[in-house]
CSV table of C-alpha atoms and ligand atoms in Angstrom, one decimal:
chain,number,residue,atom,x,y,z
A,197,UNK,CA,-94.5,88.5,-37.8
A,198,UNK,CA,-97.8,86.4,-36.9
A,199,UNK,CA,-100.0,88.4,-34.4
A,200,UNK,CA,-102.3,86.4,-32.0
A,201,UNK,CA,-105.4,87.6,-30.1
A,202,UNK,CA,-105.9,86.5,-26.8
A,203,UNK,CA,-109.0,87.1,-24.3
A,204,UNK,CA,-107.8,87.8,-20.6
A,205,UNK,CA,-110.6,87.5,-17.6
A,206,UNK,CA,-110.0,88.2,-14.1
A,207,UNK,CA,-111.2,88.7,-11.1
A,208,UNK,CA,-109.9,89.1,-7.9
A,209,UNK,CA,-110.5,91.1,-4.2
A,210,UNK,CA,-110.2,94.7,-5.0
A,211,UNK,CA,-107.1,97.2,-4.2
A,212,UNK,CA,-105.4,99.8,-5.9
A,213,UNK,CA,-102.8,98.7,-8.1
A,214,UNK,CA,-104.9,96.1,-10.2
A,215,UNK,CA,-105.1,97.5,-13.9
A,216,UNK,CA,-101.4,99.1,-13.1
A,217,UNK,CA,-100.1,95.8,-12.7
A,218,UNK,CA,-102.1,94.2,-15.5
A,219,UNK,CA,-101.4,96.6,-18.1
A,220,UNK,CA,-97.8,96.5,-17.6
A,221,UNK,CA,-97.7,92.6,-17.5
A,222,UNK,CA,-99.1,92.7,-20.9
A,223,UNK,CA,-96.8,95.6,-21.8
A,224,UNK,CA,-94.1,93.2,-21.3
A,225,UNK,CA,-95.5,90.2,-22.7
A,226,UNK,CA,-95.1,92.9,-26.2
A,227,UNK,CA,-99.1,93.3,-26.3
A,228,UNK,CA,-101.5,95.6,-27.3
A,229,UNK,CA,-104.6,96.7,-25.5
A,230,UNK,CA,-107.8,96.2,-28.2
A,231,UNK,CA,-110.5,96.3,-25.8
A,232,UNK,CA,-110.4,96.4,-22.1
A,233,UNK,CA,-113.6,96.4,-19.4
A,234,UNK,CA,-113.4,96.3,-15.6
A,235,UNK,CA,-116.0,96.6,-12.9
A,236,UNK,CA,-115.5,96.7,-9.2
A,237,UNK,CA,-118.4,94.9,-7.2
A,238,UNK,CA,-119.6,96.7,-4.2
A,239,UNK,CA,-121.3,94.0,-3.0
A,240,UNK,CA,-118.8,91.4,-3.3
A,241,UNK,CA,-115.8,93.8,-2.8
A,242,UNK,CA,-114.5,92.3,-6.2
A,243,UNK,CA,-112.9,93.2,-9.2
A,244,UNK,CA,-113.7,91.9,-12.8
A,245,UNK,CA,-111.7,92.6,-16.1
A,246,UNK,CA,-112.0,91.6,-19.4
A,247,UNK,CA,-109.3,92.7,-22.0
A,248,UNK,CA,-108.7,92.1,-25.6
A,249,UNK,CA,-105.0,91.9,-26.6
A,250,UNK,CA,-103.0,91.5,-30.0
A,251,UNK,CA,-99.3,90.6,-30.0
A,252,UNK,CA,-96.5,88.9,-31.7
A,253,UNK,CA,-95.6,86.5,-28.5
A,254,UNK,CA,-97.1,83.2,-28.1
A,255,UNK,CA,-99.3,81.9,-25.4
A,256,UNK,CA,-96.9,81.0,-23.0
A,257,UNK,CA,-95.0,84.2,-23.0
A,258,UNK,CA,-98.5,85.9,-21.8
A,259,UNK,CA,-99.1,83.2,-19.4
A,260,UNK,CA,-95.4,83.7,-18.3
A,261,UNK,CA,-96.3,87.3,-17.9
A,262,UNK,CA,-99.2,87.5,-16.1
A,263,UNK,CA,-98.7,84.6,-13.6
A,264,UNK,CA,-96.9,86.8,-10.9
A,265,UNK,CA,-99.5,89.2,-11.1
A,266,UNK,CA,-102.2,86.3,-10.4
A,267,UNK,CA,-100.6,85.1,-7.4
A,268,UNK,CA,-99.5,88.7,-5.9
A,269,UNK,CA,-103.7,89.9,-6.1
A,270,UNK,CA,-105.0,86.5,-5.5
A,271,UNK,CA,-106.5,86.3,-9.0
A,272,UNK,CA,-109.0,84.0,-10.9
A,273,UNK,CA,-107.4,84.5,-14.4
A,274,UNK,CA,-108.9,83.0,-17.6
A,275,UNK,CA,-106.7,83.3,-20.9
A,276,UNK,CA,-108.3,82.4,-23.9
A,277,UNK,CA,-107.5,82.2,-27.8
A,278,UNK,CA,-109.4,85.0,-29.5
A,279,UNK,CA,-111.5,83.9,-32.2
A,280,UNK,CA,-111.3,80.0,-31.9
A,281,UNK,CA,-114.8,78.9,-32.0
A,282,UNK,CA,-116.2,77.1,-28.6
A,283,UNK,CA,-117.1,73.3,-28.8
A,284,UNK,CA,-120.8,73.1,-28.0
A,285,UNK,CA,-123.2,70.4,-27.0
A,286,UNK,CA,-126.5,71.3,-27.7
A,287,UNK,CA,-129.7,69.2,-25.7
A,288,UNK,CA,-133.1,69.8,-27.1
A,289,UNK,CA,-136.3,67.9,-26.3
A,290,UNK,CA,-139.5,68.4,-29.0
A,291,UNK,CA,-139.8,72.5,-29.4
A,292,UNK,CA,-137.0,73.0,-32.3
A,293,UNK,CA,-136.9,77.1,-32.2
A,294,UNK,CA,-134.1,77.6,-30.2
A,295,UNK,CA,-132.1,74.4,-31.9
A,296,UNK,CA,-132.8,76.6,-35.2
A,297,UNK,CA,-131.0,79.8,-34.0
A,298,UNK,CA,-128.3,78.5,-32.4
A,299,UNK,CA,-127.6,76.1,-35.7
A,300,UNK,CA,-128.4,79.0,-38.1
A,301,UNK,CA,-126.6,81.7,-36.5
A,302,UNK,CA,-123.6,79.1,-36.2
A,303,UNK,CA,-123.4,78.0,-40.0
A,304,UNK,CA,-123.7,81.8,-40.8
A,305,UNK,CA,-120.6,83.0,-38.7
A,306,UNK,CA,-122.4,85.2,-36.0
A,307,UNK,CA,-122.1,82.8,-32.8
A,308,UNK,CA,-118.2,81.2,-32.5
A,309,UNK,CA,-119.2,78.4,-31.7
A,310,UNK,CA,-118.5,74.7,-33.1
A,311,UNK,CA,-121.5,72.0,-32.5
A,312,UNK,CA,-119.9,68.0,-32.6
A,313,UNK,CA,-122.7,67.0,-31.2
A,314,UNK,CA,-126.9,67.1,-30.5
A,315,UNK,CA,-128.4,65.1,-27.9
A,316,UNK,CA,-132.4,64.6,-27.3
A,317,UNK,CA,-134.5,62.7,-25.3
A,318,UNK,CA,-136.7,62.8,-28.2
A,319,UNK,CA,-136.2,62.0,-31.7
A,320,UNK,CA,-138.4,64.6,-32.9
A,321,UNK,CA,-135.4,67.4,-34.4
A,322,UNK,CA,-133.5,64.6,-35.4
A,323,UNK,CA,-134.6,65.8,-38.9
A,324,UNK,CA,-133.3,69.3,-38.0
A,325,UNK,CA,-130.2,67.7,-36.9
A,326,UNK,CA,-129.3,66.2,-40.0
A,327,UNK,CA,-130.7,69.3,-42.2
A,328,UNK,CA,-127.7,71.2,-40.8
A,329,UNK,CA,-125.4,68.0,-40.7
A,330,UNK,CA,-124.6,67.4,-37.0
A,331,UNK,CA,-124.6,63.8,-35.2
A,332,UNK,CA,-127.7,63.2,-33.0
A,333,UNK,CA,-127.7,61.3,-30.2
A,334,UNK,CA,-131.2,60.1,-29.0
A,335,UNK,CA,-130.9,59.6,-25.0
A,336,UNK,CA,-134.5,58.6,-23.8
A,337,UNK,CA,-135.1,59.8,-20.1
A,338,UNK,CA,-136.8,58.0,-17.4
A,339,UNK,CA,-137.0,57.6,-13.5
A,340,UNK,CA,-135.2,54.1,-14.8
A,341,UNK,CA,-133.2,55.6,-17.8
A,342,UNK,CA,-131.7,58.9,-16.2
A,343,UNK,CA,-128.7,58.2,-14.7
A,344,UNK,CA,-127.1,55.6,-17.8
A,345,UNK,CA,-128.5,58.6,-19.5
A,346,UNK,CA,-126.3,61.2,-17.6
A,347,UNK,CA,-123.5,59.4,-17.6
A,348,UNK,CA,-123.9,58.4,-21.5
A,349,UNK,CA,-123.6,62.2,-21.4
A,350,UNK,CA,-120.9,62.8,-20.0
A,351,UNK,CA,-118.9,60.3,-21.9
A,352,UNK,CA,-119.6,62.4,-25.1
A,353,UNK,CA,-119.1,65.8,-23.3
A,354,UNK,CA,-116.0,64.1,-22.9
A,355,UNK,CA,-115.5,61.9,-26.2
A,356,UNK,CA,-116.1,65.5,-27.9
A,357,UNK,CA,-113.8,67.7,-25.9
A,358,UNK,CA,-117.1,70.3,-25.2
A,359,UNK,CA,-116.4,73.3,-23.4
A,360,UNK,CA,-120.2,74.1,-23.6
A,361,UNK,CA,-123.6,72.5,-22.6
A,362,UNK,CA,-126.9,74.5,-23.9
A,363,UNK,CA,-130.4,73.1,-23.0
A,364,UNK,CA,-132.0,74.3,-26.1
A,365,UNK,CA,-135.9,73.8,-24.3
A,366,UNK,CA,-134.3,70.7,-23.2
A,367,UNK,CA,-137.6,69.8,-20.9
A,368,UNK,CA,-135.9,66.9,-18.0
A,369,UNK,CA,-134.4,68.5,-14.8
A,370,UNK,CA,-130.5,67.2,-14.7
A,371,UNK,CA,-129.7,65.7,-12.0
A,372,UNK,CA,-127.4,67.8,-8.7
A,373,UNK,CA,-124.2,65.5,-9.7
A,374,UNK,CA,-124.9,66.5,-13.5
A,375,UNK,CA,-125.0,70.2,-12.5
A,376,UNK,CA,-122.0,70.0,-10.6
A,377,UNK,CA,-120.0,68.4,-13.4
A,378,UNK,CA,-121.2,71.2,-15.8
A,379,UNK,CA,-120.8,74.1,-13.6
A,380,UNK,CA,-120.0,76.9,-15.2
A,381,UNK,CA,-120.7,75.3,-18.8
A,382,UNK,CA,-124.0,75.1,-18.6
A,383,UNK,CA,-126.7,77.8,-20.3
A,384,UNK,CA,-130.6,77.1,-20.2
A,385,UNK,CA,-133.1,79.4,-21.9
A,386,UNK,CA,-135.9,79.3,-19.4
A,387,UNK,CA,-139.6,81.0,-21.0
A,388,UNK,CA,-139.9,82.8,-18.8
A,389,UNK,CA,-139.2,86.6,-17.5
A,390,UNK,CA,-137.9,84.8,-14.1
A,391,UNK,CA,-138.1,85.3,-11.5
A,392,UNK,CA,-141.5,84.8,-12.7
A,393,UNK,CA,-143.6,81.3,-13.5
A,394,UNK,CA,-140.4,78.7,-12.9
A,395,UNK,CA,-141.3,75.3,-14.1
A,396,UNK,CA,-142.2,73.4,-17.0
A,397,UNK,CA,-145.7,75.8,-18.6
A,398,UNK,CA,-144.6,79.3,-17.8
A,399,UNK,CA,-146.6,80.6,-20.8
A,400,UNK,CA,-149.7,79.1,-19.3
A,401,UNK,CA,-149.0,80.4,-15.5
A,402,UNK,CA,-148.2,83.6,-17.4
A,403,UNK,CA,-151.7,83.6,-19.1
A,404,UNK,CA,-153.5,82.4,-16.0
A,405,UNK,CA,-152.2,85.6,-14.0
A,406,UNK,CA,-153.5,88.0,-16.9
A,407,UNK,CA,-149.6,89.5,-17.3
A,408,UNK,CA,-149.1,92.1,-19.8
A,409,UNK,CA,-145.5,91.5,-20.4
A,410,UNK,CA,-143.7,88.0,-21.1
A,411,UNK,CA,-139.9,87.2,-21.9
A,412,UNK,CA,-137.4,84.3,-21.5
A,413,UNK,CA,-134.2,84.2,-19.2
A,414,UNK,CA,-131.2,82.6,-20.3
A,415,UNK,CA,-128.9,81.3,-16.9
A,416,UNK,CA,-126.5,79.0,-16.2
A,417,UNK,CA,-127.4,75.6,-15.0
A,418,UNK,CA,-127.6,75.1,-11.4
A,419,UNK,CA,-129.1,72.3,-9.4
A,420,UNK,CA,-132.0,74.8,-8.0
A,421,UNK,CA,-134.2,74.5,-11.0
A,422,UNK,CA,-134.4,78.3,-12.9
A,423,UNK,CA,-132.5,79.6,-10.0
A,424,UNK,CA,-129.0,79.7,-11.6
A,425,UNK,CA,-127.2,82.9,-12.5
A,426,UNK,CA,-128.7,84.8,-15.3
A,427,UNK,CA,-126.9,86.0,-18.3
A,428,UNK,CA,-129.6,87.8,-20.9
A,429,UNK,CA,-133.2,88.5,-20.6
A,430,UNK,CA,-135.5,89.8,-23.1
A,431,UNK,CA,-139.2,91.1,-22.8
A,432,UNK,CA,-142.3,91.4,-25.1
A,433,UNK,CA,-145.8,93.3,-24.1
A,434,UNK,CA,-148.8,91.1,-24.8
A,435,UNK,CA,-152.4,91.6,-24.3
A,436,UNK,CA,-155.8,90.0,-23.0
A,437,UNK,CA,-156.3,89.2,-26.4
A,438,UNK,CA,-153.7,86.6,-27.0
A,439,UNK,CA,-154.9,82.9,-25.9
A,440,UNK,CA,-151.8,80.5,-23.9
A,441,UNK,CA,-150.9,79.3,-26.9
A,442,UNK,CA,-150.1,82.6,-28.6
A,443,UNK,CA,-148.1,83.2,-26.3
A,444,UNK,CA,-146.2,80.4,-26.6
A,445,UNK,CA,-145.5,80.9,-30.4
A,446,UNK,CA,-144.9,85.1,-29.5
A,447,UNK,CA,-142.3,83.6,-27.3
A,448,UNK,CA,-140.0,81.6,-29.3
A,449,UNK,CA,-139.0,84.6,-30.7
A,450,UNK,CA,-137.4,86.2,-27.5
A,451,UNK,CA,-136.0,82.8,-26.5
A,452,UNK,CA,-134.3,82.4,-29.8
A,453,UNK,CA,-132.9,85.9,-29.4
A,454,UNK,CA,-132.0,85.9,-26.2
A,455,UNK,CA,-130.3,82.5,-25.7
A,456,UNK,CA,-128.3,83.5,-28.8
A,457,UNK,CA,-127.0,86.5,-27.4
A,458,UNK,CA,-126.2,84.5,-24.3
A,459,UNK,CA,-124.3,82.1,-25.5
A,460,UNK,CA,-122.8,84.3,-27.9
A,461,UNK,CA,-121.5,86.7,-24.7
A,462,UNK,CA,-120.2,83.0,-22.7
A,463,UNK,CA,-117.9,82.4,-26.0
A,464,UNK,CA,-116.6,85.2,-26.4
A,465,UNK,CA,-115.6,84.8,-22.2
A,466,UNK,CA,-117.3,88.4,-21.9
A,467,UNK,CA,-119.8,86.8,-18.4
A,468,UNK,CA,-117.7,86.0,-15.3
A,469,UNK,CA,-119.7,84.9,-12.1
A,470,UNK,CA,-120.0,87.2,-9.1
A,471,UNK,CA,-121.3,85.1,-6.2
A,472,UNK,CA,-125.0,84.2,-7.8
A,473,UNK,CA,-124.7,86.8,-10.1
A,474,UNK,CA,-122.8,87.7,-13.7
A,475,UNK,CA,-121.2,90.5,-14.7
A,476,UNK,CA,-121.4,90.8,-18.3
A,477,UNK,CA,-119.0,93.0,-20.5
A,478,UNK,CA,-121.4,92.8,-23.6
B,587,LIG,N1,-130.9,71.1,-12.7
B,587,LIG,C1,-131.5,71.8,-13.7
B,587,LIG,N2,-132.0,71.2,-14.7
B,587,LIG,C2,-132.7,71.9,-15.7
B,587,LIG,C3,-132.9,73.3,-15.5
B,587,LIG,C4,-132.3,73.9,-14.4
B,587,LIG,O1,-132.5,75.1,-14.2
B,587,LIG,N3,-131.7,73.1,-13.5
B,587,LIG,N4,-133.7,74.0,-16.4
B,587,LIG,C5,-134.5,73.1,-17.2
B,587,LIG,C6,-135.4,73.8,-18.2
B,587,LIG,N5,-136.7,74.1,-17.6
B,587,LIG,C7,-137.0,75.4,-17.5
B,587,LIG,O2,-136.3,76.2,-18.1
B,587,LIG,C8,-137.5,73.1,-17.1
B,587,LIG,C9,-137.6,71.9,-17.8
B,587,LIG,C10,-138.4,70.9,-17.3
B,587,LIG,C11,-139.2,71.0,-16.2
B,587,LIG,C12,-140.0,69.9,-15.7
B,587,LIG,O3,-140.8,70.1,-14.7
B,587,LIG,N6,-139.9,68.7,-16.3
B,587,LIG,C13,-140.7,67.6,-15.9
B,587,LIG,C14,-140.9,66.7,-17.1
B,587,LIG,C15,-141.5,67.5,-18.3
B,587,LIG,C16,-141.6,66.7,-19.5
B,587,LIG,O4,-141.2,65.6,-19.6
B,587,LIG,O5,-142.0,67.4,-20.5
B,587,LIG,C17,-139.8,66.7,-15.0
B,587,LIG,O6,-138.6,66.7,-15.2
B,587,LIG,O7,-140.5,66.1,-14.2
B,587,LIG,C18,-139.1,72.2,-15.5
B,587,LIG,C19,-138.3,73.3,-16.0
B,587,LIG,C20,-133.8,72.0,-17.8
B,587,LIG,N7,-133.2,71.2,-16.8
């Protein structure tokens, strides 16, 4: 008999009862527990759960199953296809690193994701682009150009059934409409260790202020530049000795790796949103 995986997320107000009435919704939609994560938010008085499942009974038997159980605790409930790799639009500007590692770790089967599609306001990785075979779309932004440029996106975001936007260094601020269209699907890699030197030169704030520690933040895109909620970190030391632009190159490192792991995590739905926050089940 064919056995599917499926990802479940919830979350919903917490009360006793929750993983009892989960558990025996998936009981009777014949699955079996693989992996299973829950946190209760004090703050938010919320309840998140992430759960793996393998079972003989297609999609809508599960959906079927669990439905009753959403409406009865008011939940937000995600059900996913385990292992079907997410469609991903990928923006880049002129600083390739990041565009490397996402493309790299894609074509060697560590990030499930699927890439239709690259878009620039530079033609610069173009080259980079067609090394690993995917279309490039050059949309130049200007004060003139950057709404026909938004909605140019959108069309392919659409055109390519994308479930996920990554601004790989992508260096223009999108506009509040953009960010609302993208909410949720979204991921920047800020270089920075926010919420320290927000803006376009971190590295060179970070160097002017004499810091002995740098790193990047990966978040999802909000319209408050850098201010969405963050996903993954990742910190280095440095030293006096090491000029602005050493620090830039140190960095590419930690934004590689960290906006990998991000999306990675966003994927594999293991980051659900609490307010302004995520909780992660990495
Ligand atoms: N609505 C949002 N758009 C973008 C965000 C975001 O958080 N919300 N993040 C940026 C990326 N970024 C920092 O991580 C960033 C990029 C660009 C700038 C900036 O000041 N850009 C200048 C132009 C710079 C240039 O052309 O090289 C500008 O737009 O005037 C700040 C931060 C991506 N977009």
């Amino acid at each position: 008999m064919e056995s599917n995986t499926f990802i479940v997320t919830l979350s919903c107000p917490d009360r006793p009862g929750i993983v009892h009435a989960v558990s025996g919704a998936l009981l009777e939609a014949g699955c079996n527990i693989a992996e299973s994560r829950q946190y209760e938010s004090h703050d938010t008085g919320t309840f998140f759960m992430r759960v793996t499942v393998e079972t003989g009974s297609p999609r809508g038997v599960l959906e079927a199953s669990l439905a009753p159980v959403a409406d009865a605790f008011g939940m937000k409930l995600g059900i996913y296809d385990g292992g079907s790799p997410v469609r991903t639009l990928i923006m880049c500007s002129k600083d390739g690193r990041t565009l490397n590692d996402l493309l790299f770790q894609q074509r060697t089967g560590t990030l499930p994701i699927e890439v239709p599609v690259i878009v620039s306001n530079h033609t610069d990785l173009a080259p980079m682009a067609e090394f690993y075979g995917v279309p490039f779309v050059h949309l130049p932004v200007t004060a003139a150009t950057k709404a026909d440029a938004e909605a140019r996106l959108l069309d392919l975001v659409a055109e390519h059934e994308i479930e996920l936007v990554v601004l790989a260094r992508y260096m223009q601020i999108l506009s509040d409409d953009l960010c609302r269209a993208l909410e949720g699907r979204a991921i920047n890699i800020h270089h920075s260790f926010l919420p320290s030197f927000k803006g376009a030169r971190p590295y060179h704030q970070a160097h002017a202020r004499g810091v002995k520690i740098i790193g990047a933040t990966a978040h999802y895109v909000t319209a408050d530049l850098d201010e969405g909620p963050i996903i993954e970190q990742e910190v280095i030391r440095v030293d006096h000795s090491k000029t602005a632009e050493q620090l830039v190159q140190m960095g590419r490192d930690v934004e590689g790796r960290t906006l990998c792991r991000a999306v990675q995590w966003h994927a594999e739905h293991r980051v659900l949103l609490d307010g302004h926050r995520t909780v992660v089940f990495a």
